[in-house]
Each structure stands twice: as C-alpha cells, then as structure tokens.
Coordinates of C-alpha atoms and ligand atoms in Angstrom, one line a residue:
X9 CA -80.3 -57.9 29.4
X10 CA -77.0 -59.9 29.9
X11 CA -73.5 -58.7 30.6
X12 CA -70.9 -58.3 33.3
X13 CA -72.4 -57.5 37.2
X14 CA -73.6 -54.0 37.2
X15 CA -75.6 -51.2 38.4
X16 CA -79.7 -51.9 37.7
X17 CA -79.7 -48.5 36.3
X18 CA -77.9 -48.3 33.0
X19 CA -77.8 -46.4 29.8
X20 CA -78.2 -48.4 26.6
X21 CA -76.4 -47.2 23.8
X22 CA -77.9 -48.4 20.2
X23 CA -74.8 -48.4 18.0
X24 CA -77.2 -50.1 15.2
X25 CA -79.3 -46.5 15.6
X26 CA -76.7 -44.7 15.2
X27 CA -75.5 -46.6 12.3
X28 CA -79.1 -46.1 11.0
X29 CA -79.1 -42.2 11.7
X30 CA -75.7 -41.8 9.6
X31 CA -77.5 -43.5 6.5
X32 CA -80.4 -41.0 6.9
X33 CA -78.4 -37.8 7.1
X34 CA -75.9 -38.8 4.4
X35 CA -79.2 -39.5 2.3
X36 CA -80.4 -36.2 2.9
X37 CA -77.2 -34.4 1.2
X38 CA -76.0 -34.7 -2.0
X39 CA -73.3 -37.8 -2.7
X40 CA -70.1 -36.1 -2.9
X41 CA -71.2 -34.1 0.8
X42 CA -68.9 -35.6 3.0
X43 CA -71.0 -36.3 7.1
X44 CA -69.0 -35.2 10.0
X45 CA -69.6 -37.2 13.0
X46 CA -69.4 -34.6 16.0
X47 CA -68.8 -36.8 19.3
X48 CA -67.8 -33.8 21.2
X49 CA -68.3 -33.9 24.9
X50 CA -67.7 -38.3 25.4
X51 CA -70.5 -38.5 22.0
X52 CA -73.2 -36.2 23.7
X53 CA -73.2 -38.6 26.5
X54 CA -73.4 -41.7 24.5
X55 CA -69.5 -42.9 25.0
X56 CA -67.1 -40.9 22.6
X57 CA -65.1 -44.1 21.2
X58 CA -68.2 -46.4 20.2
X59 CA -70.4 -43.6 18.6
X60 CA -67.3 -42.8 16.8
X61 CA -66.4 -46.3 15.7
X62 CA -70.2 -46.8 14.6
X63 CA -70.4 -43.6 12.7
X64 CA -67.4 -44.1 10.5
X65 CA -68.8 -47.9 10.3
X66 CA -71.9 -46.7 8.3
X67 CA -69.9 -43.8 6.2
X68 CA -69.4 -40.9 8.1
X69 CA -65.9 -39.6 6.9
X70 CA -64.6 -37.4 9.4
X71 CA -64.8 -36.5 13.4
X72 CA -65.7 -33.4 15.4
X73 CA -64.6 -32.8 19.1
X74 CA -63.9 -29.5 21.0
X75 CA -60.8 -30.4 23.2
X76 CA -57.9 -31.9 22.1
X77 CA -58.6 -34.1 25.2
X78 CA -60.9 -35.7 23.2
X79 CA -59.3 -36.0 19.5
X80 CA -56.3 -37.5 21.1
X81 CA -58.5 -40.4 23.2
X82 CA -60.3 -41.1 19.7
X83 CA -56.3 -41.8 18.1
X84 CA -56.0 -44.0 21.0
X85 CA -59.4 -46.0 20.2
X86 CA -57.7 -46.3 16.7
X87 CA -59.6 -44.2 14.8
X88 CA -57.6 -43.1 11.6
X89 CA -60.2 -40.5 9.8
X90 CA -59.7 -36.6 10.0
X91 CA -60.6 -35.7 13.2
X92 CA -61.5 -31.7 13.2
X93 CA -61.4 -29.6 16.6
X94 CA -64.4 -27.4 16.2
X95 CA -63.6 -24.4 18.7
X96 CA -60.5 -22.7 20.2
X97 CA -57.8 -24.2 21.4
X98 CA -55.2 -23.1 24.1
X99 CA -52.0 -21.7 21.7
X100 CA -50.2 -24.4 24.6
X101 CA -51.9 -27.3 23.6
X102 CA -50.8 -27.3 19.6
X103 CA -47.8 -29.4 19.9
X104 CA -50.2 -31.9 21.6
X105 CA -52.9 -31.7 18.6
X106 CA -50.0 -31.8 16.0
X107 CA -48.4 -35.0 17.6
X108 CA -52.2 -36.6 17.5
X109 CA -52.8 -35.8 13.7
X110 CA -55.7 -33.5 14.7
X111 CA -57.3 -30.5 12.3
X112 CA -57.4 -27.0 14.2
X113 CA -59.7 -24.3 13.4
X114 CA -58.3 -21.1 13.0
X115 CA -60.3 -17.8 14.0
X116 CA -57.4 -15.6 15.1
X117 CA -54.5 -14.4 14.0
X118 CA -52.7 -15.6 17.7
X119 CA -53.6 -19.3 16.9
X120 CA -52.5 -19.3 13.3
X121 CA -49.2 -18.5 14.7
X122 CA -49.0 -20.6 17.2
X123 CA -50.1 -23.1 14.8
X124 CA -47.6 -21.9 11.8
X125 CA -44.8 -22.0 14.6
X126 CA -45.3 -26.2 15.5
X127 CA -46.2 -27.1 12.1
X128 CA -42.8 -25.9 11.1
X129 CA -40.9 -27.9 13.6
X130 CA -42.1 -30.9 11.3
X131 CA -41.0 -31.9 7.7
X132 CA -43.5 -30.2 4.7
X133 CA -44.3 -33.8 3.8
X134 CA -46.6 -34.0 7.1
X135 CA -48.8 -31.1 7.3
X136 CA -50.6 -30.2 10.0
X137 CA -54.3 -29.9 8.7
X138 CA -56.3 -26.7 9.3
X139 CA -59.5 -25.3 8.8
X140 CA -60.4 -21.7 8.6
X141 CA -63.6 -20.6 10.6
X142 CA -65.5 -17.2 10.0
X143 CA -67.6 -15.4 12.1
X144 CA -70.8 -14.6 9.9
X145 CA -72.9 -13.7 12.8
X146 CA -72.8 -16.0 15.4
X147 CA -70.3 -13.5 17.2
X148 CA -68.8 -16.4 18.8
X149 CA -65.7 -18.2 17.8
X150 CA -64.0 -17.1 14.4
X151 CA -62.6 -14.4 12.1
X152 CA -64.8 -11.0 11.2
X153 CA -65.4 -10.9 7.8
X154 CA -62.7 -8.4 7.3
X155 CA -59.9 -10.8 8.2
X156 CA -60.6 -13.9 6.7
X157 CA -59.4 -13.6 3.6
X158 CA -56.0 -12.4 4.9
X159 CA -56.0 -15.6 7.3
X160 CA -56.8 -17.8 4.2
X161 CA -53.8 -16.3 2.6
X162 CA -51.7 -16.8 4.8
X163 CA -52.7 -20.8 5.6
X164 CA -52.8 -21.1 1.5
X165 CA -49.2 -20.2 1.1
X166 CA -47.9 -22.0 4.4
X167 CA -45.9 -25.5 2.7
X168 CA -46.2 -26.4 6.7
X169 CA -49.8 -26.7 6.6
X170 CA -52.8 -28.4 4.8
X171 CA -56.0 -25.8 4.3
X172 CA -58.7 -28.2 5.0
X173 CA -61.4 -26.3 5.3
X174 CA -63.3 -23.5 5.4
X175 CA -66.2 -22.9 8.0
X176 CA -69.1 -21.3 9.6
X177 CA -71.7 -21.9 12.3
X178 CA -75.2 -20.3 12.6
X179 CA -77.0 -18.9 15.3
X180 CA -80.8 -20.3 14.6
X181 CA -80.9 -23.2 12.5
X182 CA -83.0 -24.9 14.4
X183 CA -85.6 -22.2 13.8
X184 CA -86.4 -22.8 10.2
X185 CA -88.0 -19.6 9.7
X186 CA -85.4 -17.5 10.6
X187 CA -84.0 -15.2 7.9
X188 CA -80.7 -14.8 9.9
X189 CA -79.5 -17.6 8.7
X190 CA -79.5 -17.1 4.9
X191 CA -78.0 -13.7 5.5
X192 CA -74.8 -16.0 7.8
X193 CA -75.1 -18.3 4.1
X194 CA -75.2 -14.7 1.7
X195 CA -71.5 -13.5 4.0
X196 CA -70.2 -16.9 4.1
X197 CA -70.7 -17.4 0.2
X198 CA -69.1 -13.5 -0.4
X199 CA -65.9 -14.7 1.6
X200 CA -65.8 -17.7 -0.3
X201 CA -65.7 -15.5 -3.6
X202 CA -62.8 -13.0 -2.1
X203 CA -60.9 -16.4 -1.6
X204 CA -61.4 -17.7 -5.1
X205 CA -60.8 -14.4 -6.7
X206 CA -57.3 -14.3 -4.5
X207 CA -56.7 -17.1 -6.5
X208 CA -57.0 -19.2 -3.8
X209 CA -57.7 -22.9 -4.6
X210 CA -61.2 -23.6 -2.8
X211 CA -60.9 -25.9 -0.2
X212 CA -64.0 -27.7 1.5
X213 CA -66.9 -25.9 2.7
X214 CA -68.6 -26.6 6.1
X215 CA -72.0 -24.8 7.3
X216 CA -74.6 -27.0 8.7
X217 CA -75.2 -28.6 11.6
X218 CA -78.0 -31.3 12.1
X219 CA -80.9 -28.7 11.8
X220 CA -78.9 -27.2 8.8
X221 CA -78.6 -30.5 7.0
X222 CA -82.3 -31.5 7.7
X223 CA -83.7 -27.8 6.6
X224 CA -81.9 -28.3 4.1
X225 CA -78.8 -25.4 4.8
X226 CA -76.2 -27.3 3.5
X227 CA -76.4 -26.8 -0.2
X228 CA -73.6 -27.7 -2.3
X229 CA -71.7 -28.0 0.6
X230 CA -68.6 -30.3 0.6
X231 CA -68.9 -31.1 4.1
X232 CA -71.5 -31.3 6.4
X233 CA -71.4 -31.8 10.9
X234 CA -74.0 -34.0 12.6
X235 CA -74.3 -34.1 16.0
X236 CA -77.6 -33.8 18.2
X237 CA -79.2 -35.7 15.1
X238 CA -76.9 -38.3 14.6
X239 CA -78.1 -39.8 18.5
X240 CA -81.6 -39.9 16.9
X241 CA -82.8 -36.5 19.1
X242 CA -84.6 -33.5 17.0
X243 CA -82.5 -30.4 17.0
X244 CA -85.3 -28.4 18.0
X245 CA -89.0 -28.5 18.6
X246 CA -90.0 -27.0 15.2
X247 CA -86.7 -29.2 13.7
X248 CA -87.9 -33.1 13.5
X249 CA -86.0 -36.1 12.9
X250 CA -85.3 -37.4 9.3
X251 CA -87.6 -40.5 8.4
X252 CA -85.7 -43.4 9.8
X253 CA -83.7 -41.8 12.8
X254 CA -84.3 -42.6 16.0
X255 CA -82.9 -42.2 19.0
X256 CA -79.3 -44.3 20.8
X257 CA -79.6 -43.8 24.5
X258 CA -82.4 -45.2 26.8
X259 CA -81.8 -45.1 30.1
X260 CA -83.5 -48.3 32.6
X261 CA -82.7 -49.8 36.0
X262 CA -85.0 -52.4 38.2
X263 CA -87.0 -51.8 41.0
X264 CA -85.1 -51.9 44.1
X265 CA -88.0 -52.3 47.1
X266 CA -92.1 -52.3 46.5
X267 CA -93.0 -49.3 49.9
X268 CA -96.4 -49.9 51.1
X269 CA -97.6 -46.4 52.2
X270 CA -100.3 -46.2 54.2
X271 CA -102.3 -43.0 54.2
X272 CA -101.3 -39.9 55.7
X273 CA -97.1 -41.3 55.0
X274 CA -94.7 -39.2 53.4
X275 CA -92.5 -39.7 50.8
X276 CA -88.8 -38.4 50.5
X277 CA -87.0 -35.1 52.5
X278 CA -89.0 -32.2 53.8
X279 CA -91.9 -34.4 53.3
X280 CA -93.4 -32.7 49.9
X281 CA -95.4 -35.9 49.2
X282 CA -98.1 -37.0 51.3
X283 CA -100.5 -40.0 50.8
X284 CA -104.2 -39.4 50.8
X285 CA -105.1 -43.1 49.7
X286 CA -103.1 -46.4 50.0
X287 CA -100.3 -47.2 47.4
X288 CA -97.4 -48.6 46.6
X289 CA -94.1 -47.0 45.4
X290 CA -91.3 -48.2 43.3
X291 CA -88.0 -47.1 44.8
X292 CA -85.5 -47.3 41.9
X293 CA -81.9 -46.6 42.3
X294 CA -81.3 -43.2 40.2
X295 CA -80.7 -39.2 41.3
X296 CA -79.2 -36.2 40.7
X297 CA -75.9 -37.5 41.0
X298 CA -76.8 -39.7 37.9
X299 CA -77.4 -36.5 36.3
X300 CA -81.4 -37.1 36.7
X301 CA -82.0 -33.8 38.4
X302 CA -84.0 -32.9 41.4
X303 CA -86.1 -30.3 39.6
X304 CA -88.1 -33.3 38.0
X305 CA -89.9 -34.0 41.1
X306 CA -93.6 -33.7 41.0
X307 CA -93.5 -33.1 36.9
X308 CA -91.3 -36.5 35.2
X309 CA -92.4 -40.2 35.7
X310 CA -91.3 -43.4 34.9
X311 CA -92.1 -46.4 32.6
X312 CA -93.9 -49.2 34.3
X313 CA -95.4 -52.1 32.5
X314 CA -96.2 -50.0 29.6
X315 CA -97.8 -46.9 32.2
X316 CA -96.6 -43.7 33.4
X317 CA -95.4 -43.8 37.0
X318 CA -95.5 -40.4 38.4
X319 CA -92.3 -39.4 41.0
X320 CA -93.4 -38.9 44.3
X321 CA -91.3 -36.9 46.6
X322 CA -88.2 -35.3 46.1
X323 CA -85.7 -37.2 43.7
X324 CA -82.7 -37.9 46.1
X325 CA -78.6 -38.1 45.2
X326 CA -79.3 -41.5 44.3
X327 CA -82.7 -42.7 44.6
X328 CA -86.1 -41.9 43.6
X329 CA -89.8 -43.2 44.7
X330 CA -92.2 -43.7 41.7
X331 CA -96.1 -44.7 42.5
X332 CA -96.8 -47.9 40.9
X333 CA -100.0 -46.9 38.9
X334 CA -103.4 -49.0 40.3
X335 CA -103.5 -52.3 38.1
X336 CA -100.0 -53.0 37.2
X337 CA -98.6 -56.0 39.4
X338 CA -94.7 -54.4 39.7
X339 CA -92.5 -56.7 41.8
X340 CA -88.8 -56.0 42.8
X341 CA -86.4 -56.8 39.5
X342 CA -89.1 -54.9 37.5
X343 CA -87.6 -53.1 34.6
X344 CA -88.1 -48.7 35.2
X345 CA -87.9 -47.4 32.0
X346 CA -86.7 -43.8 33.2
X347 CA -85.7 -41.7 29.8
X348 CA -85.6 -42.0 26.1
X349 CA -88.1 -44.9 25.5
X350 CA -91.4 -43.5 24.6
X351 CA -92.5 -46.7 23.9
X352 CA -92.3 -48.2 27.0
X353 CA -94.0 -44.7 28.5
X354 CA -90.6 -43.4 29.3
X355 CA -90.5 -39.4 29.0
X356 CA -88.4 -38.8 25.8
X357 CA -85.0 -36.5 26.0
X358 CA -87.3 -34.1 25.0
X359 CA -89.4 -34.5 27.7
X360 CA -87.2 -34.5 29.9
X361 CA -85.5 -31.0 28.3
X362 CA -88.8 -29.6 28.5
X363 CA -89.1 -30.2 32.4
X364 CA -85.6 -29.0 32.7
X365 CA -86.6 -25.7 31.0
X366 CA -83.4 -26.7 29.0
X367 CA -82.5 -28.1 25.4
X368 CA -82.0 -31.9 24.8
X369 CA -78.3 -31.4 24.2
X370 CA -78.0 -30.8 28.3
X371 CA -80.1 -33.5 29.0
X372 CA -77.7 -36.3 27.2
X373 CA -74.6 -34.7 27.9
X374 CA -75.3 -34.5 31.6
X375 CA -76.1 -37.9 32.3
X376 CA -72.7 -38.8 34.6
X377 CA -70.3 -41.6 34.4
X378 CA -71.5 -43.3 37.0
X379 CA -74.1 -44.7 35.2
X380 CA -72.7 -47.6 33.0
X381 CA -73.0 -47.3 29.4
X382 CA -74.2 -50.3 27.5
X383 CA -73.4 -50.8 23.7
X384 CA -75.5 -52.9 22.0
X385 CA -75.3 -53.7 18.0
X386 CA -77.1 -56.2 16.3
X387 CA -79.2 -57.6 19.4
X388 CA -75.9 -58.6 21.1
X389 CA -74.0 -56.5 24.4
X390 CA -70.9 -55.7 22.8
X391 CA -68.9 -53.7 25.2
X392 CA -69.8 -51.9 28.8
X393 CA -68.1 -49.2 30.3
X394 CA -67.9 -47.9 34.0
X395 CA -69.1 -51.3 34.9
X396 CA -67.2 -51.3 38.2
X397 CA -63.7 -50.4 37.0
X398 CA -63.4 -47.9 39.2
X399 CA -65.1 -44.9 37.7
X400 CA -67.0 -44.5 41.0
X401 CA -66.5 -40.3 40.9
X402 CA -69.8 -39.3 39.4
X403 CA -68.0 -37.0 36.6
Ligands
PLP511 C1 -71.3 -29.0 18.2 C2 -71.2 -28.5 16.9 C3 -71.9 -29.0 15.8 C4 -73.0 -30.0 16.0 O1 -74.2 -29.4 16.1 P1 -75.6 -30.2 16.3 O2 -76.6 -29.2 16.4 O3 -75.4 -31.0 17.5 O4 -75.8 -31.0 15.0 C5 -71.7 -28.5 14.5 N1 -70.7 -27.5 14.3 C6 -70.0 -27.0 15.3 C7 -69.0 -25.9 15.0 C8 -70.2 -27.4 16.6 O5 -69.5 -26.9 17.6

C-alpha cells in the first residue's frame, strides 16, 4: 500500500468499516435511539481521533471515553458532539472536564459535589452536562438503588447543571441467556419510575452496550453505547456481529529475510524449535513489544499467500520466525498477514483472544503505538500515525 516511509509491519484502520458498522447498529434500534460511539482507550486500539471522526461521519451522535485525558484530545481533533466520560473521575480533574465541555457520570455523592462546586464557578447559561449512573448489579461504578433517586434530585434542581442522562451497565450481556440481565433492566426501569413520580422530568436513558443492542437490550431506550461492535469484533462468542459489520483493524508487515534451516537447526531463544526436515522460515519484524505476545508461540500463525504459516520458536521483542508452508514461493517484501484478516488466513482477533486465554477487547487495545496506524477510507491512505514522528516508546 502507499504512504509515507514506515515500518513493514502496520495496522490498517478501515474508517469505511467503521462507517459501515455505525449504519448496522443504528439499524438495529429504533430511529429516535441515539448510538454512542465509545472510543475509550485511543478507539480500542484503532486511533481515538479517526474512529471518532468516522463514527459521527455516518450518524453516531455522541462520544464515550473513560479519562478526561481522552475527551479533552477528541475537543482538540475538533470534535463538537456530546462527549460522555463513562467511569469515575478524580474530584481534581473536574475543572479540567468542565473547561473541555465534557459530560460526567455521577455515582457518588463526593463527585456530585465536586461537580456542583465547578459548575457554579460558571454562568447558568453554560451548564455543565451530567449523567446519573446506577448500580443495578454490576457492583462496579455507580449509585445503590437507594441513592439514586436522591442524586437525581439533587442534579434536577441544580440551574448549574444539565441532567443528561440516566444510566446503567450490565454484567453479562454478552451471554444472551442470562437472566441477570433482565433483573439489572426490571431495577433500572423501578428507579426510572421513582424519578418520574418525584416529578422529575425524564431525561435520556442508556443501558446497552454492543451485546445489549445486538440481543436486543436496549428497548425503548433513548440512547444506546457501541464499542467492541462498532470495530466490527463480536462481543462474545455466543454474541455475533450484525449482518453487514465487519471488522477495522488488520494488522500486516513484509517478510524481512527467507532462513534456510537445515535439519537438526533451531529456531529462536532456548531453542524450543528444532528442525526435523528442511525448510524455510519467514522472519517478519513483529513481537511482544508490538503487543503480539510471547504466549502465541507454538499455537498462532501467519497469513502467507493465502496459507497458514505456523510460528516457529519463541516470538521475540520484535521479531518472529514463521515456516513458509511447502508450495508457496514467499520471497523477501512478501506481504505476512498477522491478525484480523481471515481471508488472507490471518487468525481473527478472536483467534488471537482465544490463544491469549483472553477477550478480544485485550487483544485490540494492547496492540502498542509503535506500530503505525494506517487510516484508509474509500480505497485511499488518508492519514498515518506514529509513522516516525517520534513515538519510538512502545506505549
Ligand atoms: C466500555 C463501555 C461500553 C462499551 O461496551 P462494548 O461492550 O465495547 O460495546 C459501554 N458502556 C460503558 C459504561 C462502558 O464503560
């Protein structure tokens, strides 16, 4: 593919899949449901700024992020829509989220203060927007049943602030057989009654995720959060994709050297691999400190001319050795197809999470700055990043 000098090995970023994932999930909820784009941790690995931009391209109306780290580099990138900070923040870091026009959830009574206290530093005609979250049995971030409704008062009758939302997160959507979760929807919907009976005017309701919106959680819902599904990777093994989704990233490099080894060689440190026939490895230029991890030796492979080509050896800080499969001609230059390309007989982030012992989320969202990201939209490169401007640091 063309662009700037770089690195063989690369990410590929599909903003024109992610454009086409935001069509199928605002499809699968009702027209007035308004699709939250979570690009929390950098856009699950993807590149924070360009999912973003992409997703609010094809509709999505808002933004989820965890740190206000995060929101604020999005305001930077211009992005002008509600941008929502999903978790707890530090009581310190308010001001900062105020200044950047970011929502805060509330789940305690400390942050609502704290929260309260800056908005009022700032005229009522600028509100600071909030969002109340409740705890329905995730036992995780937000208020117990028994003090939400006091907390919705008290951010209903604040002139300071703008009540948003209200939300809650469940523990097993992804398992669509799991009762738990209509039991999270049956205490959510009671709280939602207390606050319209307080005489409370209802403001938006959030409780999906991806698995949520494609099991169909979301209801009547007036908001709804994508994030695992929007990068075109199933929430779950018993979660698929909509029709139509597919996944963003694929990662590729080149072979770097074709190794003769002779029988009786060995491949890599501590010598795990040892030739009993002649062949020929494909040393390509990715390892653990790309964030492909050394527990994949002897179970992942790569994509070689359209053929799995097993690792052999350990996988290295920054290389790996891959046996070119009998019958392919593979020269130096060849394209490796390591991840997220089943089609070229890449392992797909599932795969890979399965090797990993791990979910796919950890799989994306540890793939390390030091490989460049490539955005691509409409068959054209139309931005890289971590090229070679200096993010050398493997973060
Ligand atoms: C991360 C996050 C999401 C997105 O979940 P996915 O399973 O990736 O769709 C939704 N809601 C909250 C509160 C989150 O923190």
């Amino acid at each position: 593919m063309p662009g700037p000098a770089m690195r063989a090995t690369r990410a590929i970023i599909d903003l024109d899949a992610i454009a086409g994932n935001v069509h199928a999930l605002r499809g699968a909820l009702p027209e007035t449901t308004r699709l939250m784009a979570v690009v929390k941790a950098d856009g699950y690995g993807h590149g924070a700024p360009w999912i973003a931009k992409a997703a609010v391209g094809a509709g999505a109306a808002l933004l989820g992020v965890a740190t206000v780290g995060e929101g604020l580099l999005l305001r930077r990138e211009g992005l002008d829509v509600p941008i929502v900070l999903l978790g707890s923040i530090d009581p310190s870091e308010v001001d900062a989220a105020r200044d950047g026009g970011l929502e805060v959830t509330i789940g305690e009574e400390r942050l609502l203060e704290a929260v309260q206290a800056s908005a009022r530093a700032r005229p009522v005609a600028s509100p600071m927007g909030v969002h109340l979250k409740v705890d329905t049995g995730l036992r995780r971030y937000g208020a117990a049943l028994e003090e939400a409704l006091a907390l919705a008062r008290r951010i209903a009758e604040e002139p300071h602030l703008s009540f948003n939302g209200v939300l809650t997160h469940f523990a097993s959507a992804d398992e669509p057989e799991e009762a738990f979760t209509t039991e999270q929807r049956d205490r959510f919907d009671t709280i939602m009654r207390a606050i319209c009976d307080a005489g409370i005017d209802l403001p938006p309701r959030h409780v999906a995720n991806s698995a949520g919106i494609i099991t169909g959680q979301s209801g009547d819902c007036e908001i709804a959060r994508a994030g695992i599904s929007l990068y075109g990777i199933p929430p779950s093994d018993e979660v698929a994709l909509l029709p139509g989704m597919r996944p963003a990233m694929r990662i590729e490099s080149r072979i770097a050297r074709v190794i003769a080894i002779e029988p009786g060689d060995t491949v890599g440190y501590n010598r795990t691999f040892r030739a009993d026939r002649a062949l020929r490895g494909a040393l390509i230029p990715i390892g653990y400190a790309d964030g492909y991890r050394r527990s994949l030796a002897g179970r992942a492979w790569v994509g070689m001319a359209g053929r799995r080509a097993p690792l052999i050896g350990r996988v290295s800080m920054d290389q790996i050795v891959a046996a070119i499969p009998d019958g392919i001609e593979a020269h130096v230059g060849d394209t490796a197809h390591i991840l997220g390309d089943p089609a070229a007989a890449a392992p797909s982030i599932s795969d890979i999470a399965a090797m990993y012992g791990t979910n796919s989320y950890e799989v994306v969202v540890g793939i390390r700055q030091r490989v460049p990201r490539v955005f691509v939209q409409g068959g054209r490169v139309v931005d890289v990043r971590g090229a070679h401007e200096g993010i050398g640091d493997g973060t």
